Tab-separated table of C-alpha atoms in Angstrom:
chain	number	residue	atom	x	y	z
A	203	ASN	CA	0.112	0.239	0.265
A	204	ASN	CA	2.900	2.120	-0.240
A	205	GLU	CA	3.208	4.225	-3.620
A	206	ARG	CA	6.998	5.012	-3.022
A	207	LEU	CA	7.821	1.587	-2.497
A	208	ARG	CA	5.487	0.010	-5.508
A	209	ALA	CA	7.306	2.199	-7.617
A	210	VAL	CA	10.934	1.097	-6.776
A	211	VAL	CA	9.452	-2.455	-7.244
A	212	ASP	CA	7.468	-1.358	-10.698
A	213	ASN	CA	10.898	0.407	-12.280
A	214	CYS	CA	13.172	-2.361	-10.607
A	215	GLU	CA	15.256	0.077	-8.860
A	216	GLU	CA	15.491	-2.381	-5.697
A	217	ASP	CA	19.633	-1.700	-6.282
A	218	GLN	CA	19.328	1.848	-5.269
A	219	TRP	CA	18.319	1.156	-1.889
A	220	GLU	CA	19.858	-0.513	1.376
A	221	LEU	CA	17.273	-2.646	3.747
A	222	TRP	CA	17.717	-0.013	6.275
A	223	ASP	CA	16.272	3.096	3.654
A	224	MET	CA	13.491	0.811	3.030
A	225	LEU	CA	12.784	0.532	6.646
A	226	ASN	CA	13.256	4.080	7.152
A	227	LEU	CA	10.685	4.836	4.024
A	228	LEU	CA	8.145	2.499	5.786
A	229	ALA	CA	8.399	4.055	9.301
A	230	SER	CA	8.519	7.882	7.795
A	231	GLU	CA	5.195	6.956	6.664
A	232	GLY	CA	3.174	5.426	9.613
A	233	TYR	CA	4.245	1.601	9.383
A	234	ASN	CA	5.813	-0.072	12.026
A	235	PRO	CA	8.908	-2.209	10.645
A	236	ARG	CA	8.687	-4.553	13.714
A	237	ARG	CA	5.828	-6.211	12.406
A	238	LEU	CA	8.145	-7.490	9.650
A	239	TRP	CA	9.747	-9.880	12.175
A	240	ARG	CA	7.299	-10.211	14.307
A	241	ALA	CA	4.318	-12.066	11.694
A	242	ILE	CA	4.366	-15.198	11.854
A	243	PRO	CA	6.865	-17.044	9.423
A	244	GLY	CA	4.550	-17.700	5.873
A	245	ASP	CA	2.584	-14.451	6.642
A	246	ALA	CA	2.920	-12.136	3.761
A	247	GLU	CA	4.543	-9.154	6.386
A	248	HIS	CA	7.173	-11.757	7.553
A	249	ILE	CA	10.581	-10.415	6.504
A	250	CYS	CA	11.708	-14.020	5.162
A	251	GLN	CA	8.550	-13.459	2.276
A	252	ILE	CA	9.659	-9.862	1.987
A	253	ILE	CA	13.906	-10.387	1.698
A	254	GLN	CA	14.688	-13.050	-0.068
A	255	PRO	CA	17.701	-14.905	0.273
A	256	GLU	CA	20.919	-13.579	-1.574
A	257	SER	CA	21.546	-15.150	-5.151
A	258	TRP	CA	24.964	-17.060	-5.698
A	259	ARG	CA	27.860	-14.510	-6.192
A	260	LEU	CA	30.007	-16.151	-9.006
A	261	TYR	CA	34.088	-15.718	-8.701
A	262	SER	CA	36.887	-16.881	-10.594
A	263	ILE	CA	39.628	-18.961	-8.282
A	264	SER	CA	42.885	-17.254	-8.332
A	265	SER	CA	44.845	-20.494	-7.255
A	266	VAL	CA	45.450	-23.786	-8.239
A	267	MET	CA	43.731	-26.110	-5.339
A	268	SER	CA	46.088	-29.210	-6.026
A	269	HIS	CA	48.955	-27.246	-5.040
A	270	ASP	CA	47.260	-26.066	-1.506
A	271	PRO	CA	43.997	-28.249	-1.181
A	272	ASP	CA	43.473	-26.192	2.106
A	273	GLU	CA	43.267	-23.136	0.711
A	274	LEU	CA	41.543	-21.015	-1.836
A	275	HIS	CA	42.444	-17.345	-3.416
A	276	LEU	CA	39.867	-15.129	-4.801
A	277	THR	CA	40.252	-11.680	-6.367
A	278	VAL	CA	37.506	-9.772	-5.604
A	279	GLY	CA	37.053	-5.752	-6.460
A	280	GLY	CA	35.067	-3.861	-4.185
A	281	LEU	CA	31.984	-2.437	-5.732
A	282	GLN	CA	30.849	1.210	-5.144
A	283	TYR	CA	28.285	3.548	-6.862
A	284	GLN	CA	26.252	6.032	-5.795
A	285	THR	CA	22.812	6.589	-6.002
A	286	HIS	CA	20.838	9.970	-6.684
A	287	ASP	CA	18.080	11.619	-5.005
A	288	THR	CA	15.057	10.642	-7.408
A	289	ASP	CA	11.452	9.979	-7.012
A	290	ILE	CA	12.428	6.392	-6.475
A	291	SER	CA	15.769	6.383	-5.143
A	292	ARG	CA	17.368	8.217	-2.155
A	293	ALA	CA	21.127	10.257	-2.679
A	294	ASP	CA	24.052	8.122	-1.041
A	295	ALA	CA	27.093	6.450	-1.207
A	296	ARG	CA	26.478	2.690	-1.695
A	297	GLN	CA	28.617	-0.536	-1.739
A	298	GLY	CA	28.063	-4.293	-3.563
A	299	THR	CA	26.526	-6.652	-1.300
A	300	GLY	CA	28.732	-9.613	-2.276
A	301	SER	CA	32.229	-7.918	-2.477
A	302	THR	CA	31.529	-5.744	0.347
A	303	PHE	CA	31.034	-8.659	2.789
A	304	LEU	CA	33.900	-10.878	1.444
A	305	GLY	CA	36.416	-7.607	1.516
A	306	HIS	CA	34.813	-7.124	5.633
A	307	LEU	CA	36.070	-11.028	6.170
A	308	ALA	CA	39.448	-10.600	4.488
A	309	THR	CA	40.427	-7.550	6.442
A	310	GLY	CA	39.464	-8.736	9.750
A	311	GLY	CA	36.006	-6.713	10.203
A	312	ALA	CA	34.218	-10.110	11.032
A	313	PRO	CA	35.263	-13.129	13.638
A	314	LEU	CA	37.639	-15.829	12.412
A	315	THR	CA	35.121	-18.256	13.034
A	316	GLU	CA	32.816	-17.004	10.601
A	317	THR	CA	32.650	-19.396	7.314
A	318	VAL	CA	31.086	-18.532	3.802
A	319	THR	CA	29.129	-21.201	2.167
A	320	ILE	CA	30.764	-22.098	-1.075
A	321	LYS	CA	30.200	-23.999	-4.281
A	322	VAL	CA	32.461	-24.956	-7.024
A	323	VAL	CA	31.172	-24.432	-10.310
A	324	HIS	CA	33.343	-26.010	-13.181
A	325	PRO	CA	33.242	-23.971	-16.554
A	326	PRO	CA	33.069	-26.717	-19.440
A	327	ARG	CA	35.734	-24.750	-21.481
A	328	PHE	CA	37.762	-22.802	-19.662
A	329	ASN	CA	40.467	-25.444	-19.318
A	330	LEU	CA	44.460	-25.809	-19.980
A	331	PRO	CA	45.449	-27.793	-23.238
A	332	GLN	CA	46.538	-31.083	-22.593
A	333	ASP	CA	49.490	-30.761	-24.652
A	334	THR	CA	51.896	-28.457	-22.450
A	335	SER	CA	53.987	-27.570	-25.313
A	336	ARG	CA	51.066	-25.560	-26.788
A	337	SER	CA	51.283	-21.975	-25.626
A	338	ILE	CA	48.291	-19.920	-24.349
A	339	VAL	CA	47.237	-16.179	-24.730
A	340	MET	CA	45.418	-14.653	-21.917
A	341	ILE	CA	43.159	-11.622	-22.305
A	342	ALA	CA	42.077	-10.071	-19.046
A	343	ALA	CA	40.214	-6.731	-17.860
A	344	GLY	CA	40.581	-5.879	-14.193
A	345	THR	CA	39.763	-8.656	-11.750
A	346	GLY	CA	39.522	-10.578	-14.689
A	347	ILE	CA	43.003	-11.404	-14.379
A	348	ALA	CA	41.769	-14.218	-11.389
A	349	PRO	CA	41.646	-17.135	-13.552
A	350	MET	CA	44.496	-16.453	-15.595
A	351	ARG	CA	46.928	-16.284	-12.300
A	352	SER	CA	45.549	-19.681	-11.695
A	353	LEU	CA	46.329	-20.960	-15.331
A	354	ILE	CA	50.039	-19.571	-15.069
A	355	SER	CA	50.412	-20.766	-11.822
A	356	GLU	CA	49.744	-24.434	-12.937
A	357	ARG	CA	51.317	-23.918	-16.254
A	358	VAL	CA	54.773	-22.958	-14.356
A	359	ALA	CA	54.347	-25.807	-11.579
A	360	SER	CA	53.923	-28.073	-14.566
A	361	GLY	CA	56.933	-27.384	-16.248
A	362	ALA	CA	54.947	-26.579	-19.720
A	363	THR	CA	57.472	-25.419	-22.552
A	364	GLY	CA	54.672	-23.621	-24.283
A	365	THR	CA	54.610	-19.937	-24.578
A	366	ASN	CA	52.648	-18.144	-21.675
A	367	TRP	CA	51.030	-14.049	-22.871
A	368	LEU	CA	49.003	-12.130	-21.042
A	369	PHE	CA	47.286	-9.054	-22.270
A	370	PHE	CA	46.260	-7.241	-19.221
A	371	GLY	CA	43.825	-3.986	-19.251
A	372	THR	CA	43.032	-1.847	-16.218
A	373	GLN	CA	42.038	1.667	-15.124
A	374	GLU	CA	44.978	3.071	-13.134
A	375	ARG	CA	48.433	1.866	-12.466
A	376	ASP	CA	47.080	1.061	-8.535
A	377	ASP	CA	44.827	-1.554	-9.996
A	378	PHE	CA	48.073	-3.767	-11.880
A	379	HIS	CA	46.880	-6.743	-9.777
A	380	TYR	CA	49.859	-9.004	-8.792
A	381	ARG	CA	52.581	-6.706	-10.070
A	382	ASP	CA	55.600	-8.238	-8.536
A	383	GLU	CA	53.959	-11.541	-9.031
A	384	LEU	CA	53.949	-11.241	-12.601
A	385	ALA	CA	57.090	-9.328	-13.015
A	386	SER	CA	58.996	-12.337	-10.843
A	387	LEU	CA	57.728	-14.864	-13.714
A	388	VAL	CA	58.540	-12.066	-16.828
A	389	GLY	CA	62.271	-12.122	-15.139
A	390	LYS	CA	62.643	-16.140	-15.142
A	391	GLY	CA	61.281	-16.192	-18.975
A	392	LYS	CA	57.860	-18.245	-17.829
A	393	LEU	CA	55.503	-15.553	-18.997
A	394	GLU	CA	55.302	-12.647	-21.073
A	395	VAL	CA	53.249	-9.580	-20.404
A	396	ARG	CA	51.494	-6.670	-21.917
A	397	VAL	CA	49.618	-3.731	-19.986
A	398	ALA	CA	47.108	-0.760	-21.234
A	399	PHE	CA	45.597	1.634	-18.433
A	400	SER	CA	42.491	3.228	-20.080
A	401	ARG	CA	42.580	5.986	-17.271
A	402	ASP	CA	46.282	6.928	-16.581
A	403	ALA	CA	48.838	8.469	-19.282
A	404	ALA	CA	51.291	5.796	-18.128
A	405	ALA	CA	52.730	2.552	-19.215
A	406	ALA	CA	54.012	-0.512	-17.643
A	407	SER	CA	57.582	-1.667	-18.916
A	408	PHE	CA	59.616	-4.559	-17.509
A	409	ASN	CA	62.996	-3.680	-16.269
A	410	PRO	CA	65.414	-6.758	-16.629
A	411	GLN	CA	68.057	-4.979	-13.917
A	412	THR	CA	65.415	-4.384	-11.047
A	413	GLN	CA	63.062	-7.393	-12.419
A	414	GLU	CA	60.433	-5.195	-11.661
A	415	PHE	CA	57.847	-3.242	-13.717
A	416	ASP	CA	58.515	0.249	-14.187
A	417	ILE	CA	55.534	2.676	-14.643
A	418	VAL	CA	56.534	5.260	-16.760
A	419	PRO	CA	54.964	7.978	-19.391
A	420	GLY	CA	52.533	6.677	-21.880
A	421	GLN	CA	49.237	6.877	-23.724
A	422	ALA	CA	46.165	6.034	-21.656
A	423	ARG	CA	44.453	3.467	-23.929
A	424	TYR	CA	41.846	0.363	-23.957
A	425	LEU	CA	43.171	-3.008	-24.235
A	426	GLY	CA	41.718	-3.406	-27.700
A	427	ALA	CA	43.909	-0.338	-28.986
A	428	GLU	CA	47.006	-2.218	-27.326
A	429	LEU	CA	46.025	-5.309	-29.120
A	430	LEU	CA	45.977	-3.508	-32.482
A	431	GLU	CA	49.268	-2.117	-32.136
A	432	PRO	CA	51.160	-3.425	-35.229
A	433	ASP	CA	53.636	-5.552	-33.150
A	434	ASN	CA	51.282	-6.963	-30.848
A	435	ALA	CA	48.502	-7.584	-33.585
A	436	ARG	CA	51.566	-9.339	-35.712
A	437	LEU	CA	52.057	-11.481	-32.407
A	438	LEU	CA	48.636	-12.581	-32.003
A	439	TRP	CA	48.403	-13.267	-35.172
A	440	ASP	CA	50.887	-15.757	-35.330
A	441	MET	CA	50.071	-17.380	-31.955
A	442	ILE	CA	46.455	-17.737	-32.484
A	443	ARG	CA	46.546	-19.203	-36.263
A	444	GLY	CA	47.112	-22.995	-36.628
A	445	PRO	CA	50.048	-24.942	-37.676
A	446	GLU	CA	48.676	-25.279	-41.270
A	447	GLY	CA	48.966	-21.709	-41.441
A	448	GLY	CA	52.230	-21.173	-39.968
A	449	GLY	CA	50.981	-20.223	-36.593
A	450	GLN	CA	51.329	-21.716	-33.046
A	451	GLY	CA	47.590	-22.705	-32.661
A	452	ALA	CA	47.917	-21.240	-29.145
A	453	SER	CA	44.647	-21.680	-26.887
A	454	LEU	CA	42.574	-18.208	-26.091
A	455	TYR	CA	41.577	-17.185	-22.955
A	456	ILE	CA	39.259	-14.280	-22.244
A	457	CYS	CA	38.255	-12.590	-18.895
A	458	GLY	CA	36.163	-9.598	-18.019
A	459	ARG	CA	32.683	-8.533	-18.196
A	460	THR	CA	30.376	-9.088	-21.152
A	461	ALA	CA	30.867	-6.007	-22.992
A	462	PHE	CA	34.838	-6.342	-22.551
A	463	ALA	CA	34.991	-10.056	-23.622
A	464	ASN	CA	32.791	-8.506	-27.164
A	465	SER	CA	34.932	-6.171	-27.631
A	466	MET	CA	38.223	-8.342	-27.365
A	467	LEU	CA	36.210	-11.079	-29.883
A	468	ASN	CA	35.933	-8.143	-32.107
A	469	THR	CA	39.408	-6.992	-31.735
A	470	ILE	CA	40.492	-10.405	-32.609
A	471	LYS	CA	38.440	-10.497	-35.612
A	472	ALA	CA	39.838	-7.396	-36.790
A	473	VAL	CA	43.311	-8.786	-35.918
């Protein structure tokens, strides 16, 4: 019977509100929110009828469980966004439910005894080639580097002889995830890395003397533009075309948001 609340639901704007926002809204218009949890379970007003269980969040695993079966790594970016004051929303800074919850656990904001329920979903096609001499090309954006880290770890541990290439796109230099870890592998000849910063006039250059990535002045660019640079495009073409065409027939992996994945597929077609 609340017109503003109905407008929120009808416009699918639930993500513009927090639960406490809704309780305050109801209270300000004369409804006693305590009725939500004093009602008998099953009643239309019971809070479990109104607030449904959270849906599963899917995160790529950043580690190789066969190396350490008691430990599992995730690479999680905290979601933060701003809502605006409209008829169906209220101005405030918001945080993503799943990423904030996990970040709270990771930084000690919750008791160490607290557990997280998980289930492992095996993607049908995101697997390393059985032939360890086959090269791989990994294209990732932001926290999409997560599964690439696990692929690289397994390749290094298994002594794979195929070349490992990582093309990584992120917004700023501070978002260069696993920078030191990747630099160590580049220095050992186990990995090749190209990085593009979309909002930072900078470039990442590996320094053989220091065995680190130096951040030097450069041009802000998206990863697609980096891949279309003549040297990278030629390399990519030689890597992914089949042996019958004189190429390496490398396996190709892409991880990122849907728009990013579509953009990368179009870039590969252009190459």
